[in-house]
């Protein structure tokens, strides 16, 4: 008899541990939370958590054909991910350059013109879907992650190897990943109103440079693997 509570907890530990290191997805989540608010940040985290759960499902259920296909095309996916990161980095630098210097806080009210600020525009359904899609694509374009899941799941999976136990474990992975993104977004959101437009411009520029650096690494390693 499987202890489903313990299995769920093990999965949550895996999901939290894999999501926690700050990489390009973490940078996007932080930047989007500062610029557009908690909903956009959470949508970004949800995209990454969904991709993590997808890889966890492949590893937990032992879908070797899918895993082999992903690893066979790892170089191509890494290059695609690098190009996506490069595009996001260039866009962040363009936004930083276009932002006018100002002294009003980031959470200030609507301007006299009545136009919605970037935070309101970013929280629309289309903006939330775009935030989800980009982080899902970035996370899914790193198929080598499946090796990490395979090792951790082999160590922490239910002893009987049942499908039910595997699904519960993957549900825990998703929950643990979401927990990390909720903590990250909550912390960033709590300090959002104290961030001035000048600081937001710096955040945009730094995230753009960092994304370009991640993109260069992804492209170089992807071409080396090809």
PDB file of N, CA and C in Angstrom, residues 99-178:
ATOM      1  N   UNK A  99      12.150  53.540 -22.104  1.00  0.00           N
ATOM      2  CA  UNK A  99      11.519  54.063 -20.881  1.00  0.00           C
ATOM      3  C   UNK A  99      12.078  55.438 -20.543  1.00  0.00           C
ATOM      4  N   UNK A 100      11.206  56.452 -20.421  1.00  0.00           N
ATOM      5  CA  UNK A 100      11.693  57.791 -20.069  1.00  0.00           C
ATOM      6  C   UNK A 100      12.054  57.867 -18.599  1.00  0.00           C
ATOM      7  N   UNK A 101      13.064  58.635 -18.233  1.00  0.00           N
ATOM      8  CA  UNK A 101      13.389  58.811 -16.815  1.00  0.00           C
ATOM      9  C   UNK A 101      12.249  59.526 -16.117  1.00  0.00           C
ATOM     10  N   UNK A 102      11.928  59.073 -14.934  1.00  0.00           N
ATOM     11  CA  UNK A 102      10.833  59.687 -14.162  1.00  0.00           C
ATOM     12  C   UNK A 102      11.084  59.461 -12.697  1.00  0.00           C
ATOM     13  N   UNK A 103      10.361  60.195 -11.892  1.00  0.00           N
ATOM     14  CA  UNK A 103      10.540  60.084 -10.444  1.00  0.00           C
ATOM     15  C   UNK A 103       9.351  59.466  -9.756  1.00  0.00           C
ATOM     16  N   UNK A 104       8.251  59.257 -10.512  1.00  0.00           N
ATOM     17  CA  UNK A 104       7.059  58.672  -9.897  1.00  0.00           C
ATOM     18  C   UNK A 104       7.297  57.207  -9.605  1.00  0.00           C
ATOM     19  N   UNK A 105       6.737  56.666  -8.500  1.00  0.00           N
ATOM     20  CA  UNK A 105       6.920  55.252  -8.178  1.00  0.00           C
ATOM     21  C   UNK A 105       6.239  54.359  -9.194  1.00  0.00           C
ATOM     22  N   UNK A 106       6.715  53.128  -9.265  1.00  0.00           N
ATOM     23  CA  UNK A 106       6.211  52.179 -10.254  1.00  0.00           C
ATOM     24  C   UNK A 106       4.730  51.891 -10.068  1.00  0.00           C
ATOM     25  N   UNK A 107       4.237  51.950  -8.856  1.00  0.00           N
ATOM     26  CA  UNK A 107       2.841  51.639  -8.603  1.00  0.00           C
ATOM     27  C   UNK A 107       1.947  52.852  -8.588  1.00  0.00           C
ATOM     28  N   UNK A 108       2.349  53.967  -9.211  1.00  0.00           N
ATOM     29  CA  UNK A 108       1.567  55.192  -9.172  1.00  0.00           C
ATOM     30  C   UNK A 108       0.270  55.028  -9.935  1.00  0.00           C
ATOM     31  N   UNK A 109      -0.631  56.004  -9.778  1.00  0.00           N
ATOM     32  CA  UNK A 109      -1.937  55.928 -10.397  1.00  0.00           C
ATOM     33  C   UNK A 109      -1.847  56.252 -11.870  1.00  0.00           C
ATOM     34  N   UNK A 110      -2.996  56.134 -12.568  1.00  0.00           N
ATOM     35  CA  UNK A 110      -3.029  56.396 -13.983  1.00  0.00           C
ATOM     36  C   UNK A 110      -2.651  57.837 -14.273  1.00  0.00           C
ATOM     37  N   UNK A 111      -1.960  58.091 -15.385  1.00  0.00           N
ATOM     38  CA  UNK A 111      -1.635  59.447 -15.754  1.00  0.00           C
ATOM     39  C   UNK A 111      -2.872  60.186 -16.217  1.00  0.00           C
ATOM     40  N   UNK A 112      -2.708  61.505 -16.376  1.00  0.00           N
ATOM     41  CA  UNK A 112      -3.846  62.338 -16.736  1.00  0.00           C
ATOM     42  C   UNK A 112      -4.436  61.952 -18.080  1.00  0.00           C
ATOM     43  N   UNK A 113      -3.644  61.383 -18.977  1.00  0.00           N
ATOM     44  CA  UNK A 113      -4.133  61.000 -20.288  1.00  0.00           C
ATOM     45  C   UNK A 113      -5.166  59.888 -20.233  1.00  0.00           C
ATOM     46  N   UNK A 114      -5.191  59.154 -19.101  1.00  0.00           N
ATOM     47  CA  UNK A 114      -6.166  58.087 -18.922  1.00  0.00           C
ATOM     48  C   UNK A 114      -5.746  56.764 -19.489  1.00  0.00           C
ATOM     49  N   UNK A 115      -4.562  56.688 -20.106  1.00  0.00           N
ATOM     50  CA  UNK A 115      -4.106  55.420 -20.659  1.00  0.00           C
ATOM     51  C   UNK A 115      -3.675  54.492 -19.537  1.00  0.00           C
ATOM     52  N   UNK A 116      -3.947  53.214 -19.699  1.00  0.00           N
ATOM     53  CA  UNK A 116      -3.572  52.236 -18.679  1.00  0.00           C
ATOM     54  C   UNK A 116      -2.069  52.079 -18.658  1.00  0.00           C
ATOM     55  N   UNK A 117      -1.466  51.935 -17.474  1.00  0.00           N
ATOM     56  CA  UNK A 117      -0.041  51.721 -17.385  1.00  0.00           C
ATOM     57  C   UNK A 117       0.331  50.337 -17.888  1.00  0.00           C
ATOM     58  N   UNK A 118       1.655  50.106 -18.032  1.00  0.00           N
ATOM     59  CA  UNK A 118       2.125  48.814 -18.534  1.00  0.00           C
ATOM     60  C   UNK A 118       1.655  47.667 -17.662  1.00  0.00           C
ATOM     61  N   UNK A 119       1.566  47.892 -16.326  1.00  0.00           N
ATOM     62  CA  UNK A 119       1.156  46.815 -15.428  1.00  0.00           C
ATOM     63  C   UNK A 119      -0.248  46.341 -15.735  1.00  0.00           C
ATOM     64  N   UNK A 120      -1.154  47.291 -16.058  1.00  0.00           N
ATOM     65  CA  UNK A 120      -2.524  46.898 -16.367  1.00  0.00           C
ATOM     66  C   UNK A 120      -2.591  46.192 -17.711  1.00  0.00           C
ATOM     67  N   UNK A 121      -1.856  46.697 -18.704  1.00  0.00           N
ATOM     68  CA  UNK A 121      -1.872  46.068 -20.014  1.00  0.00           C
ATOM     69  C   UNK A 121      -1.297  44.651 -19.948  1.00  0.00           C
ATOM     70  N   UNK A 122      -0.253  44.469 -19.148  1.00  0.00           N
ATOM     71  CA  UNK A 122       0.387  43.168 -19.076  1.00  0.00           C
ATOM     72  C   UNK A 122      -0.479  42.112 -18.419  1.00  0.00           C
ATOM     73  N   UNK A 123      -1.503  42.521 -17.645  1.00  0.00           N
ATOM     74  CA  UNK A 123      -2.333  41.580 -16.916  1.00  0.00           C
ATOM     75  C   UNK A 123      -3.575  41.170 -17.699  1.00  0.00           C
ATOM     76  N   UNK A 124      -3.715  41.580 -18.977  1.00  0.00           N
ATOM     77  CA  UNK A 124      -4.838  41.144 -19.792  1.00  0.00           C
ATOM     78  C   UNK A 124      -4.699  39.655 -20.088  1.00  0.00           C
ATOM     79  N   UNK A 125      -5.803  39.066 -20.597  1.00  0.00           N
ATOM     80  CA  UNK A 125      -5.786  37.635 -20.886  1.00  0.00           C
ATOM     81  C   UNK A 125      -4.681  37.289 -21.885  1.00  0.00           C
ATOM     82  N   UNK A 126      -4.536  38.121 -22.927  1.00  0.00           N
ATOM     83  CA  UNK A 126      -3.487  37.866 -23.906  1.00  0.00           C
ATOM     84  C   UNK A 126      -2.107  37.983 -23.309  1.00  0.00           C
ATOM     85  N   UNK A 127      -1.926  38.975 -22.440  1.00  0.00           N
ATOM     86  CA  UNK A 127      -0.627  39.141 -21.789  1.00  0.00           C
ATOM     87  C   UNK A 127      -0.293  37.982 -20.873  1.00  0.00           C
ATOM     88  N   UNK A 128      -1.286  37.491 -20.142  1.00  0.00           N
ATOM     89  CA  UNK A 128      -1.071  36.358 -19.244  1.00  0.00           C
ATOM     90  C   UNK A 128      -0.769  35.088 -20.039  1.00  0.00           C
ATOM     91  N   UNK A 129      -1.476  34.896 -21.158  1.00  0.00           N
ATOM     92  CA  UNK A 129      -1.227  33.724 -21.993  1.00  0.00           C
ATOM     93  C   UNK A 129       0.168  33.783 -22.601  1.00  0.00           C
ATOM     94  N   UNK A 130       0.580  34.989 -23.026  1.00  0.00           N
ATOM     95  CA  UNK A 130       1.928  35.145 -23.575  1.00  0.00           C
ATOM     96  C   UNK A 130       2.990  34.877 -22.530  1.00  0.00           C
ATOM     97  N   UNK A 131       2.750  35.349 -21.285  1.00  0.00           N
ATOM     98  CA  UNK A 131       3.698  35.109 -20.197  1.00  0.00           C
ATOM     99  C   UNK A 131       3.823  33.620 -19.912  1.00  0.00           C
ATOM    100  N   UNK A 132       2.684  32.926 -19.907  1.00  0.00           N
ATOM    101  CA  UNK A 132       2.679  31.473 -19.689  1.00  0.00           C
ATOM    102  C   UNK A 132       3.421  30.769 -20.819  1.00  0.00           C
ATOM    103  N   UNK A 133       3.110  31.144 -22.062  1.00  0.00           N
ATOM    104  CA  UNK A 133       3.668  30.450 -23.217  1.00  0.00           C
ATOM    105  C   UNK A 133       5.167  30.583 -23.339  1.00  0.00           C
ATOM    106  N   UNK A 134       5.703  31.772 -23.080  1.00  0.00           N
ATOM    107  CA  UNK A 134       7.146  31.960 -23.246  1.00  0.00           C
ATOM    108  C   UNK A 134       7.938  31.168 -22.208  1.00  0.00           C
ATOM    109  N   UNK A 135       7.488  31.168 -20.953  1.00  0.00           N
ATOM    110  CA  UNK A 135       8.232  30.424 -19.941  1.00  0.00           C
ATOM    111  C   UNK A 135       8.055  28.913 -20.118  1.00  0.00           C
ATOM    112  N   UNK A 136       6.875  28.490 -20.600  1.00  0.00           N
ATOM    113  CA  UNK A 136       6.701  27.069 -20.906  1.00  0.00           C
ATOM    114  C   UNK A 136       7.673  26.659 -22.009  1.00  0.00           C
ATOM    115  N   UNK A 137       7.759  27.478 -23.062  1.00  0.00           N
ATOM    116  CA  UNK A 137       8.641  27.155 -24.181  1.00  0.00           C
ATOM    117  C   UNK A 137      10.101  27.146 -23.749  1.00  0.00           C
ATOM    118  N   UNK A 138      10.495  28.112 -22.913  1.00  0.00           N
ATOM    119  CA  UNK A 138      11.877  28.163 -22.453  1.00  0.00           C
ATOM    120  C   UNK A 138      12.230  26.932 -21.624  1.00  0.00           C
ATOM    121  N   UNK A 139      11.333  26.551 -20.724  1.00  0.00           N
ATOM    122  CA  UNK A 139      11.599  25.396 -19.878  1.00  0.00           C
ATOM    123  C   UNK A 139      11.566  24.104 -20.687  1.00  0.00           C
ATOM    124  N   UNK A 140      10.617  23.999 -21.610  1.00  0.00           N
ATOM    125  CA  UNK A 140      10.489  22.788 -22.407  1.00  0.00           C
ATOM    126  C   UNK A 140      11.609  22.646 -23.433  1.00  0.00           C
ATOM    127  N   UNK A 141      12.291  23.753 -23.746  1.00  0.00           N
ATOM    128  CA  UNK A 141      13.365  23.678 -24.740  1.00  0.00           C
ATOM    129  C   UNK A 141      14.682  23.200 -24.130  1.00  0.00           C
ATOM    130  N   UNK A 142      14.639  22.786 -22.873  1.00  0.00           N
ATOM    131  CA  UNK A 142      15.820  22.228 -22.211  1.00  0.00           C
ATOM    132  C   UNK A 142      15.558  20.766 -21.855  1.00  0.00           C
ATOM    133  N   UNK A 143      15.527  19.884 -22.843  1.00  0.00           N
ATOM    134  CA  UNK A 143      15.161  18.482 -22.581  1.00  0.00           C
ATOM    135  C   UNK A 143      16.137  17.748 -21.689  1.00  0.00           C
ATOM    136  N   UNK A 144      17.349  18.290 -21.502  1.00  0.00           N
ATOM    137  CA  UNK A 144      18.283  17.625 -20.594  1.00  0.00           C
ATOM    138  C   UNK A 144      17.741  17.608 -19.164  1.00  0.00           C
ATOM    139  N   UNK A 145      16.739  18.479 -18.902  1.00  0.00           N
ATOM    140  CA  UNK A 145      16.102  18.478 -17.578  1.00  0.00           C
ATOM    141  C   UNK A 145      15.517  17.115 -17.261  1.00  0.00           C
ATOM    142  N   UNK A 146      15.126  16.376 -18.300  1.00  0.00           N
ATOM    143  CA  UNK A 146      14.519  15.066 -18.063  1.00  0.00           C
ATOM    144  C   UNK A 146      15.493  14.122 -17.363  1.00  0.00           C
ATOM    145  N   UNK A 147      16.791  14.318 -17.592  1.00  0.00           N
ATOM    146  CA  UNK A 147      17.786  13.488 -16.916  1.00  0.00           C
ATOM    147  C   UNK A 147      17.791  13.759 -15.413  1.00  0.00           C
ATOM    148  N   UNK A 148      17.629  15.044 -15.050  1.00  0.00           N
ATOM    149  CA  UNK A 148      17.549  15.388 -13.625  1.00  0.00           C
ATOM    150  C   UNK A 148      16.331  14.740 -12.996  1.00  0.00           C
ATOM    151  N   UNK A 149      15.192  14.841 -13.687  1.00  0.00           N
ATOM    152  CA  UNK A 149      13.976  14.224 -13.169  1.00  0.00           C
ATOM    153  C   UNK A 149      14.132  12.711 -13.067  1.00  0.00           C
ATOM    154  N   UNK A 150      14.739  12.113 -14.077  1.00  0.00           N
ATOM    155  CA  UNK A 150      14.878  10.653 -14.070  1.00  0.00           C
ATOM    156  C   UNK A 150      15.685  10.190 -12.864  1.00  0.00           C
ATOM    157  N   UNK A 151      16.775  10.895 -12.566  1.00  0.00           N
ATOM    158  CA  UNK A 151      17.600  10.518 -11.421  1.00  0.00           C
ATOM    159  C   UNK A 151      16.878  10.702 -10.102  1.00  0.00           C
ATOM    160  N   UNK A 152      16.209  11.857  -9.939  1.00  0.00           N
ATOM    161  CA  UNK A 152      15.510  12.120  -8.686  1.00  0.00           C
ATOM    162  C   UNK A 152      14.312  11.198  -8.511  1.00  0.00           C
ATOM    163  N   UNK A 153      13.588  10.960  -9.600  1.00  0.00           N
ATOM    164  CA  UNK A 153      12.427  10.090  -9.496  1.00  0.00           C
ATOM    165  C   UNK A 153      12.824   8.645  -9.204  1.00  0.00           C
ATOM    166  N   UNK A 154      13.960   8.242  -9.757  1.00  0.00           N
ATOM    167  CA  UNK A 154      14.438   6.883  -9.478  1.00  0.00           C
ATOM    168  C   UNK A 154      14.743   6.711  -7.995  1.00  0.00           C
ATOM    169  N   UNK A 155      15.242   7.776  -7.373  1.00  0.00           N
ATOM    170  CA  UNK A 155      15.591   7.712  -5.957  1.00  0.00           C
ATOM    171  C   UNK A 155      14.376   7.847  -5.045  1.00  0.00           C
ATOM    172  N   UNK A 156      13.377   8.624  -5.483  1.00  0.00           N
ATOM    173  CA  UNK A 156      12.262   8.958  -4.591  1.00  0.00           C
ATOM    174  C   UNK A 156      10.927   8.360  -4.999  1.00  0.00           C
ATOM    175  N   UNK A 157      10.888   7.617  -6.111  1.00  0.00           N
ATOM    176  CA  UNK A 157       9.619   7.076  -6.605  1.00  0.00           C
ATOM    177  C   UNK A 157       9.063   6.010  -5.663  1.00  0.00           C
ATOM    178  N   UNK A 158       7.742   5.750  -5.716  1.00  0.00           N
ATOM    179  CA  UNK A 158       7.141   4.685  -4.908  1.00  0.00           C
ATOM    180  C   UNK A 158       7.790   3.349  -5.221  1.00  0.00           C
ATOM    181  N   UNK A 159       7.982   2.504  -4.228  1.00  0.00           N
ATOM    182  CA  UNK A 159       8.699   1.241  -4.432  1.00  0.00           C
ATOM    183  C   UNK A 159       8.027   0.289  -5.400  1.00  0.00           C
ATOM    184  N   UNK A 160       6.691   0.342  -5.552  1.00  0.00           N
ATOM    185  CA  UNK A 160       6.028  -0.613  -6.439  1.00  0.00           C
ATOM    186  C   UNK A 160       6.001  -0.136  -7.887  1.00  0.00           C
ATOM    187  N   UNK A 161       6.409   1.106  -8.127  1.00  0.00           N
ATOM    188  CA  UNK A 161       6.473   1.622  -9.495  1.00  0.00           C
ATOM    189  C   UNK A 161       5.122   1.701 -10.185  1.00  0.00           C
ATOM    190  N   UNK A 162       4.026   1.826  -9.449  1.00  0.00           N
ATOM    191  CA  UNK A 162       2.699   1.857 -10.045  1.00  0.00           C
ATOM    192  C   UNK A 162       2.441   3.169 -10.773  1.00  0.00           C
ATOM    193  N   UNK A 163       1.527   3.132 -11.758  1.00  0.00           N
ATOM    194  CA  UNK A 163       1.165   4.338 -12.490  1.00  0.00           C
ATOM    195  C   UNK A 163       0.500   5.349 -11.560  1.00  0.00           C
ATOM    196  N   UNK A 164      -0.327   4.852 -10.651  1.00  0.00           N
ATOM    197  CA  UNK A 164      -1.003   5.757  -9.717  1.00  0.00           C
ATOM    198  C   UNK A 164       0.014   6.508  -8.872  1.00  0.00           C
ATOM    199  N   UNK A 165       1.001   5.770  -8.362  1.00  0.00           N
ATOM    200  CA  UNK A 165       2.036   6.411  -7.568  1.00  0.00           C
ATOM    201  C   UNK A 165       2.832   7.417  -8.378  1.00  0.00           C
ATOM    202  N   UNK A 166       3.101   7.074  -9.657  1.00  0.00           N
ATOM    203  CA  UNK A 166       3.822   7.995 -10.519  1.00  0.00           C
ATOM    204  C   UNK A 166       3.048   9.272 -10.758  1.00  0.00           C
ATOM    205  N   UNK A 167       1.733   9.165 -10.964  1.00  0.00           N
ATOM    206  CA  UNK A 167       0.905  10.349 -11.196  1.00  0.00           C
ATOM    207  C   UNK A 167       0.849  11.226  -9.951  1.00  0.00           C
ATOM    208  N   UNK A 168       0.751  10.597  -8.775  1.00  0.00           N
ATOM    209  CA  UNK A 168       0.753  11.369  -7.532  1.00  0.00           C
ATOM    210  C   UNK A 168       2.086  12.090  -7.365  1.00  0.00           C
ATOM    211  N   UNK A 169       3.170  11.412  -7.713  1.00  0.00           N
ATOM    212  CA  UNK A 169       4.500  12.016  -7.615  1.00  0.00           C
ATOM    213  C   UNK A 169       4.600  13.239  -8.529  1.00  0.00           C
ATOM    214  N   UNK A 170       4.073  13.126  -9.761  1.00  0.00           N
ATOM    215  CA  UNK A 170       4.114  14.242 -10.706  1.00  0.00           C
ATOM    216  C   UNK A 170       3.241  15.399 -10.207  1.00  0.00           C
ATOM    217  N   UNK A 171       2.099  15.074  -9.603  1.00  0.00           N
ATOM    218  CA  UNK A 171       1.260  16.122  -9.027  1.00  0.00           C
ATOM    219  C   UNK A 171       2.030  16.876  -7.940  1.00  0.00           C
ATOM    220  N   UNK A 172       2.833  16.139  -7.175  1.00  0.00           N
ATOM    221  CA  UNK A 172       3.668  16.783  -6.170  1.00  0.00           C
ATOM    222  C   UNK A 172       4.730  17.662  -6.799  1.00  0.00           C
ATOM    223  N   UNK A 173       5.324  17.204  -7.922  1.00  0.00           N
ATOM    224  CA  UNK A 173       6.317  18.005  -8.644  1.00  0.00           C
ATOM    225  C   UNK A 173       5.703  19.341  -9.058  1.00  0.00           C
ATOM    226  N   UNK A 174       4.498  19.279  -9.616  1.00  0.00           N
ATOM    227  CA  UNK A 174       3.810  20.494 -10.051  1.00  0.00           C
ATOM    228  C   UNK A 174       3.536  21.416  -8.869  1.00  0.00           C
ATOM    229  N   UNK A 175       3.049  20.840  -7.759  1.00  0.00           N
ATOM    230  CA  UNK A 175       2.736  21.633  -6.580  1.00  0.00           C
ATOM    231  C   UNK A 175       3.994  22.271  -5.989  1.00  0.00           C
ATOM    232  N   UNK A 176       5.090  21.532  -5.946  1.00  0.00           N
ATOM    233  CA  UNK A 176       6.336  22.084  -5.415  1.00  0.00           C
ATOM    234  C   UNK A 176       6.882  23.200  -6.274  1.00  0.00           C
ATOM    235  N   UNK A 177       6.789  23.034  -7.587  1.00  0.00           N
ATOM    236  CA  UNK A 177       7.244  24.069  -8.499  1.00  0.00           C
ATOM    237  C   UNK A 177       6.397  25.329  -8.342  1.00  0.00           C
ATOM    238  N   UNK A 178       5.076  25.159  -8.283  1.00  0.00           N
ATOM    239  CA  UNK A 178       4.179  26.303  -8.093  1.00  0.00           C
ATOM    240  C   UNK A 178       4.467  27.013  -6.775  1.00  0.00           C
TER     241      UNK A 178
END
